[in-house]
XYZ file of C-alpha atoms in Angstrom:
480
model
C 0.000 0.000 0.000
C 0.956 3.646 -0.418
C 0.396 5.385 2.912
C 0.569 9.076 3.788
C 1.639 9.803 7.375
C 1.215 13.181 9.044
C 3.251 13.835 12.179
C 5.825 11.398 10.786
C 8.793 13.119 12.458
C 7.276 12.865 15.941
C 8.000 10.162 18.486
C 5.179 7.826 17.427
C 5.394 8.840 13.770
C 9.043 7.820 13.366
C 8.323 4.431 14.947
C 5.249 3.897 12.788
C 7.146 4.706 9.592
C 9.712 2.019 10.406
C 6.952 -0.490 11.164
C 5.159 0.248 7.870
C 8.389 -0.104 5.905
C 8.912 -3.533 7.449
C 5.722 -4.726 5.747
C 6.827 -3.341 2.404
C 4.471 -0.345 2.307
C 5.492 2.801 0.448
C 5.459 5.661 2.958
C 4.920 9.296 2.018
C 5.473 11.728 4.890
C 3.731 15.114 4.917
C 6.285 17.356 6.669
C 6.888 21.025 7.360
C 10.674 20.817 6.918
C 11.823 18.270 4.308
C 15.462 19.002 5.164
C 14.979 18.115 8.835
C 12.664 15.214 7.994
C 15.335 13.717 5.755
C 17.624 13.363 8.780
C 14.879 11.917 10.992
C 13.226 9.506 8.528
C 16.087 8.267 6.375
C 16.422 7.140 2.788
C 13.338 4.927 2.427
C 10.609 7.543 2.832
C 9.114 9.873 0.227
C 8.748 13.426 1.549
C 5.874 15.765 0.681
C 6.359 19.359 1.793
C 3.448 20.795 3.755
C 1.855 23.853 2.216
C -1.631 25.031 1.388
C -4.662 22.797 0.981
C -3.916 22.260 -2.708
C -0.479 20.876 -1.792
C -2.159 18.460 0.620
C -4.550 17.307 -2.112
C -1.553 16.562 -4.342
C 0.177 14.669 -1.511
C -2.919 12.523 -0.964
C -3.436 11.653 -4.611
C -2.639 8.009 -5.280
C -2.400 7.058 -1.602
C -4.372 4.085 -0.338
C -4.458 5.163 3.307
C -3.651 8.035 5.672
C -2.397 7.827 9.244
C -2.950 11.222 10.832
C -0.726 11.800 13.883
C 0.020 15.527 13.596
C -0.730 17.803 16.545
C 0.987 20.028 19.083
C 1.953 18.295 22.336
C -0.523 18.862 25.173
C 2.316 18.270 27.631
C 4.311 21.340 26.597
C 3.708 24.688 28.298
C 0.892 26.175 30.360
C -2.585 26.172 28.897
C -2.992 29.846 28.260
C -5.808 30.943 25.972
C -3.297 31.230 23.131
C -1.855 27.775 23.841
C -5.333 26.224 23.861
C -6.019 27.749 20.446
C -2.751 26.243 19.155
C -3.695 22.810 20.506
C -7.215 23.022 19.066
C -6.090 24.264 15.667
C -3.307 21.658 15.371
C -5.832 18.889 15.924
C -9.357 19.902 15.041
C -8.788 22.489 12.308
C -5.945 20.531 10.738
C -8.117 17.407 10.639
C -10.932 19.395 9.013
C -8.439 20.582 6.392
C -7.246 17.020 5.854
C -10.799 15.755 5.325
C -11.524 18.481 2.776
C -8.345 17.510 0.942
C -9.353 13.838 1.080
C -12.653 14.696 -0.568
C -10.843 16.547 -3.355
C -8.084 13.975 -3.958
C -8.415 11.791 -7.033
C -8.162 8.946 -6.549
C -8.745 9.406 -2.831
C -7.450 7.166 -0.012
C -9.821 4.482 1.208
C -8.755 4.575 4.886
C -8.116 7.293 7.477
C -6.622 6.321 10.833
C -6.760 9.530 12.845
C -5.241 9.683 16.314
C -7.262 10.652 19.362
C -6.400 10.378 23.061
C -7.650 9.003 26.378
C -8.072 12.636 27.377
C -11.472 12.123 25.733
C -12.715 10.737 29.077
C -11.380 13.348 31.514
C -10.864 12.594 35.214
C -13.160 9.645 36.012
C -11.795 8.203 39.260
C -12.494 4.475 39.652
C -14.971 4.196 36.759
C -13.995 1.582 34.153
C -13.898 3.228 30.752
C -14.465 1.551 27.387
C -14.846 2.816 23.853
C -18.566 3.433 24.435
C -18.121 5.465 27.659
C -19.300 9.066 27.601
C -16.796 11.896 26.971
C -15.716 14.569 29.443
C -16.847 18.176 29.352
C -13.410 19.675 30.118
C -11.035 21.200 27.548
C -9.321 17.944 26.559
C -12.598 16.061 26.407
C -14.220 18.642 24.148
C -11.143 18.850 21.944
C -10.980 15.072 21.506
C -14.692 14.946 20.639
C -14.283 17.648 17.991
C -11.065 16.004 16.737
C -12.776 12.654 16.229
C -15.884 14.259 14.718
C -13.715 16.079 12.183
C -12.055 12.797 11.178
C -15.391 10.993 10.830
C -16.408 13.633 8.308
C -14.391 11.597 5.790
C -16.966 8.801 5.973
C -19.303 10.921 3.866
C -16.773 10.517 1.039
C -16.588 6.722 1.284
C -13.479 6.624 3.519
C -13.232 4.101 6.358
C -12.284 5.969 9.551
C -10.710 4.639 12.742
C -9.909 6.903 15.710
C -7.577 5.143 18.201
C -7.662 6.800 21.623
C -4.030 6.653 22.637
C -2.764 6.356 26.208
C 0.631 7.307 27.609
C 3.230 5.767 25.314
C 6.226 3.917 26.793
C 9.249 3.876 24.525
C 12.801 5.165 24.262
C 13.539 8.582 22.815
C 10.223 10.305 23.500
C 6.773 9.958 25.024
C 6.132 10.044 28.746
C 9.494 8.431 29.553
C 11.479 11.256 27.944
C 10.522 13.536 30.849
C 10.481 10.873 33.563
C 13.704 8.938 32.949
C 16.226 11.644 33.955
C 14.305 12.221 37.191
C 13.878 8.544 38.050
C 17.458 7.641 37.100
C 18.632 10.337 39.515
C 16.590 8.692 42.273
C 14.207 11.668 42.472
C 11.097 10.067 40.988
C 7.785 9.373 42.618
C 4.008 9.494 42.180
C 2.176 12.570 40.922
C -0.390 13.912 43.360
C -1.988 11.147 45.406
C -0.721 8.487 43.015
C -4.120 6.781 43.243
C -5.204 7.917 39.780
C -5.283 5.274 37.042
C -2.482 5.546 34.497
C -3.469 4.297 30.996
C -0.284 3.240 29.185
C 0.822 1.345 26.077
C 4.200 0.101 24.827
C 5.401 1.875 21.685
C 5.696 -1.422 19.769
C 2.072 -2.330 20.563
C 0.849 1.105 19.538
C 2.478 1.036 16.107
C 1.284 -2.541 15.615
C -2.261 -1.424 16.410
C -2.025 1.538 14.026
C -0.665 -0.715 11.282
C -3.475 -3.215 11.865
C -6.082 -0.448 11.739
C -4.786 0.549 8.294
C -5.101 -2.927 6.805
C -8.035 -4.524 8.686
C -11.446 -3.287 7.502
C -13.051 -4.242 10.833
C -11.321 -1.301 12.528
C -13.827 1.537 12.398
C -14.676 4.236 14.911
C -12.920 4.463 18.280
C -10.577 1.785 19.599
C -8.640 2.170 22.828
C -4.871 2.105 22.368
C -3.991 1.189 25.950
C -2.582 -1.987 27.470
C -4.984 -4.469 29.116
C -3.285 -4.231 32.525
C -4.561 -1.274 34.536
C -2.150 0.354 36.983
C -2.234 3.394 39.207
C 0.320 6.170 38.922
C 1.856 5.056 42.223
C 2.217 1.465 40.987
C 3.699 2.680 37.704
C 6.191 4.938 39.519
C 7.298 2.106 41.787
C 7.697 -0.338 38.890
C 9.641 2.177 36.792
C 11.977 3.002 39.652
C 12.607 -0.673 40.412
C 13.357 -1.421 36.762
C 16.063 1.270 36.929
C 17.432 0.076 40.293
C 16.128 3.175 42.103
C 13.501 4.142 44.694
C 10.297 6.103 44.100
C 10.048 8.074 47.315
C 9.479 11.681 46.277
C 5.801 12.389 45.739
C 4.970 15.519 43.720
C 2.083 17.337 45.457
C -0.911 18.229 43.327
C -0.651 21.877 44.466
C 2.946 22.068 43.231
C 1.877 20.746 39.835
C -0.934 23.281 39.693
C 1.443 26.135 40.500
C 3.971 24.973 37.899
C 1.606 23.996 35.085
C -1.696 25.723 35.715
C -4.748 24.032 34.168
C -2.474 21.639 32.256
C -1.593 20.003 35.587
C -5.077 18.514 35.803
C -4.285 16.294 32.806
C -1.250 14.923 34.665
C -3.320 13.716 37.626
C -6.515 12.742 35.793
C -7.657 9.179 36.488
C -8.631 7.103 33.448
C -9.212 3.416 34.153
C -9.352 2.576 30.473
C -10.057 -0.992 29.309
C -9.422 -1.780 25.603
C -12.604 -3.819 25.310
C -13.253 -3.347 21.594
C -9.555 -3.632 20.726
C -9.425 -7.036 22.423
C -12.758 -8.076 20.906
C -11.276 -7.437 17.470
C -8.596 -9.988 18.328
C -5.647 -7.645 18.674
C -2.756 -9.410 20.410
C -0.704 -7.198 22.711
C 2.961 -8.133 22.750
C 3.355 -6.302 26.074
C 0.013 -6.632 27.909
C 1.521 -6.116 31.377
C 3.719 -3.370 32.788
C 6.485 -5.748 33.989
C 6.769 -7.164 30.455
C 6.943 -3.671 28.950
C 9.580 -2.412 31.401
C 11.649 -5.580 31.009
C 11.690 -5.018 27.263
C 12.731 -1.381 27.687
C 15.234 -1.695 30.523
C 16.122 -5.391 30.805
C 19.304 -7.046 29.610
C 18.339 -7.394 25.938
C 19.954 -4.826 23.645
C 21.732 -3.088 26.527
C 25.250 -1.889 25.732
C 28.018 -3.060 28.067
C 31.109 -1.035 28.974
C 34.525 -2.316 30.030
C 38.116 -1.045 30.213
C 39.787 -1.137 26.796
C 42.699 -3.291 27.872
C 43.542 -4.671 24.419
C 42.472 -2.548 21.462
C 42.551 -4.071 17.955
C 45.627 -3.338 15.836
C 44.539 -0.521 13.552
C 46.368 2.408 11.931
C 43.730 4.830 13.236
C 44.143 3.734 16.860
C 47.911 3.462 16.553
C 48.112 7.146 15.726
C 46.255 8.294 18.869
C 46.413 7.986 22.623
C 45.056 4.528 23.467
C 41.293 4.126 24.010
C 40.161 3.822 27.615
C 36.753 2.157 27.165
C 35.143 -0.495 24.980
C 31.375 -0.591 24.391
C 29.735 -3.783 23.144
C 26.157 -4.395 22.099
C 24.362 -7.219 20.283
C 20.985 -6.808 18.604
C 19.051 -9.576 16.879
C 16.460 -8.810 14.208
C 14.142 -11.010 12.145
C 15.449 -10.202 8.679
C 18.139 -11.713 6.434
C 21.623 -10.282 6.603
C 21.474 -8.938 3.037
C 18.476 -6.713 3.838
C 19.957 -5.501 7.119
C 23.331 -4.678 5.586
C 21.628 -2.851 2.705
C 19.837 -0.663 5.278
C 23.135 0.236 6.958
C 24.883 0.723 3.616
C 22.653 3.750 2.974
C 24.222 6.121 5.456
C 21.187 8.425 5.286
C 19.554 5.901 7.624
C 21.952 6.819 10.426
C 19.521 9.534 11.539
C 16.673 7.011 11.785
C 18.651 5.244 14.505
C 19.411 8.430 16.463
C 17.092 9.936 19.118
C 15.353 13.123 18.081
C 16.826 14.928 21.113
C 20.304 14.415 19.654
C 19.216 16.705 16.785
C 21.540 15.015 14.311
C 21.970 16.979 11.077
C 23.871 15.487 8.127
C 25.894 18.126 6.270
C 27.357 15.966 3.487
C 25.366 16.044 0.227
C 23.367 12.912 -0.537
C 23.456 10.116 -1.561
C 25.518 8.816 1.340
C 27.048 5.434 0.583
C 29.042 3.317 3.014
C 32.281 2.707 1.120
C 35.986 2.793 2.074
C 37.407 6.300 2.311
C 34.002 8.047 2.305
C 33.652 10.892 4.821
C 30.343 12.035 6.313
C 30.062 15.371 8.103
C 27.278 15.947 10.624
C 26.425 17.858 13.750
C 24.923 16.386 16.890
C 23.606 17.886 20.123
C 25.350 16.921 23.349
C 23.144 18.539 25.943
C 22.798 22.221 24.993
C 25.947 22.169 22.828
C 26.099 21.248 19.128
C 29.335 19.616 18.002
C 30.706 18.751 14.577
C 31.289 15.059 13.860
C 33.182 13.731 10.838
C 33.170 9.986 10.202
C 35.358 8.063 7.778
C 34.517 4.550 6.652
C 37.806 2.746 7.039
C 36.823 -0.781 5.961
C 33.724 -2.250 4.299
C 33.116 -5.968 3.796
C 29.599 -6.303 2.299
C 27.137 -8.336 4.378
C 29.844 -9.018 6.943
C 31.135 -5.855 8.630
C 32.277 -2.266 8.289
C 34.383 0.039 10.434
C 33.977 3.775 10.858
C 36.293 6.101 12.753
C 35.911 9.659 14.018
C 38.294 12.035 12.283
C 36.742 15.121 13.859
C 34.465 15.315 16.864
C 34.115 15.273 20.625
C 36.099 12.076 21.324
C 39.859 11.836 21.615
C 39.480 8.479 19.799
C 36.485 6.623 18.334
C 36.694 3.298 16.434
C 33.410 1.484 15.686
C 33.028 -1.961 14.130
C 29.571 -3.100 12.934
C 29.510 -6.876 12.380
C 26.622 -8.792 10.778
C 26.065 -12.528 11.231
C 23.374 -14.647 9.592
C 21.412 -16.807 12.046
C 19.971 -20.257 11.499
C 16.430 -18.888 11.960
C 16.917 -16.525 9.007
C 17.525 -13.474 11.164
C 20.623 -11.356 11.668
C 22.768 -10.631 14.692
C 24.327 -7.159 14.696
C 27.370 -6.837 16.961
C 28.721 -3.378 17.699
C 32.152 -2.858 19.202
C 33.297 0.685 19.972
C 36.730 1.584 21.314
C 36.849 5.173 22.471
C 38.709 7.675 24.577
C 36.505 10.380 26.125
C 37.256 14.079 25.802
C 38.523 16.457 28.488
C 41.991 14.994 28.921
C 42.899 14.119 32.543
C 39.303 14.367 33.769
C 38.033 12.246 30.898
C 37.515 9.156 33.050
C 35.272 11.121 35.393
C 33.384 12.560 32.422
C 33.082 9.030 30.986
C 31.243 7.706 34.035
C 29.115 10.759 34.743
C 28.137 11.886 31.269
C 29.577 9.975 28.297
C 28.381 6.461 29.143
C 24.792 7.507 29.970
C 24.528 9.361 26.639
C 26.016 6.468 24.681
C 23.706 4.025 26.451
C 20.693 6.106 25.390
C 21.941 6.300 21.797
C 22.591 2.582 21.424
C 19.390 1.489 23.189
C 17.366 3.762 20.906
C 19.240 2.354 17.912
C 18.257 -1.193 18.909
C 14.626 -0.108 19.310
C 14.641 1.423 15.814
C 16.155 -1.704 14.279
C 13.554 -3.960 15.885
C 10.785 -1.689 14.624
C 12.230 -1.734 11.102
C 13.028 -5.453 10.872
C 11.123 -7.117 13.691
C 12.423 -9.194 16.589
C 12.725 -12.979 16.374
C 9.981 -14.883 18.122
C 11.000 -16.160 21.552
C 11.147 -19.875 22.114
């Protein structure tokens, strides 16, 4: 299928694009900045520049389906009158524009999957909520109602419409964990308000699987709840998250403090929504991570985690021989359910490097495309390290197709950086990707301190996100 995705450069959008590509769909992304989107979405996605309504009609022409994820984040900023207008316009008015463009497109898409949110229900205490439960009368509830109504306007033009009401998404590189992880890893996390409010959540992999299913399965019409079957309170979630990180969850954030800091927006943080995905389950959707322990084990367990050790014996290499010896070696293994030829081809298009980099790193490739992994090729880029942007130049030193390649840093923040990517075919038809990085941190004599306090945590985030992206793109082998 040819599928147009709005909001493709967002947290969920990037993951969904990778999942759609895995099934062989052609993805067209409707984006405000094609230059930035190129870095975030890689070489396999067609980009359509956002513009007026006529440009949207042209982008829709020939597409079989649309997944509409665009919208300003409700979690950013205080809800001033101006901010509420931005939120409303980015959801309701944009969806109305999209539906008008759908009606005008020729041929027009047959399916519209348009995101909604559990904010539809408002603060409902202990009440169990299903797809048929009444909406709230607060700002979020009214906005979600209007948002869904705008999407269902496409039905008058023969388009099947599904409006998944999405909970709090658990994944690396964005979503609710982007704000929580630094706090919880520092041992400062805890429940919000009383902690007794119900916390509707879903693993990122399950969400993109549900969105993909809604595109292809004609039974998915109207609202479906995109939340995991296991219901947990905010206090239970906070405790489980802290334990998965080896920390405590002792510091409760008072509701009054949230109200002072966030104004009306704070009410969304402590709203209780005991959402049960009744219709989603009735349709036969199989959650890969139906329970919170399973989801947190996938995100923070041993699989895909990089391991660090002293670099006691570095490989003989002209690059390393010309520098002060590396101090640390990082190793990571990732297994995906795709043949080695397909996986190596993905890596061989260096434009895909940005796909495997968290959005917060703000990676920008400066070298003109196409970017091919071949010996002697240099790639210039910039990357954000905290508030500072640094230049990074990589040279591909050795390339052995479908087996391995080595890249080295010739300019950048590290005193030395040597990275081997090795690919091994598995008996089950999948591929094991082994990364070995020998590096020496910056800052000279205090580099070892910087390595433990700052460098390793950042590298761990980068490599764990990379593994998540690869599993979305190629799938993970079935256990057992």
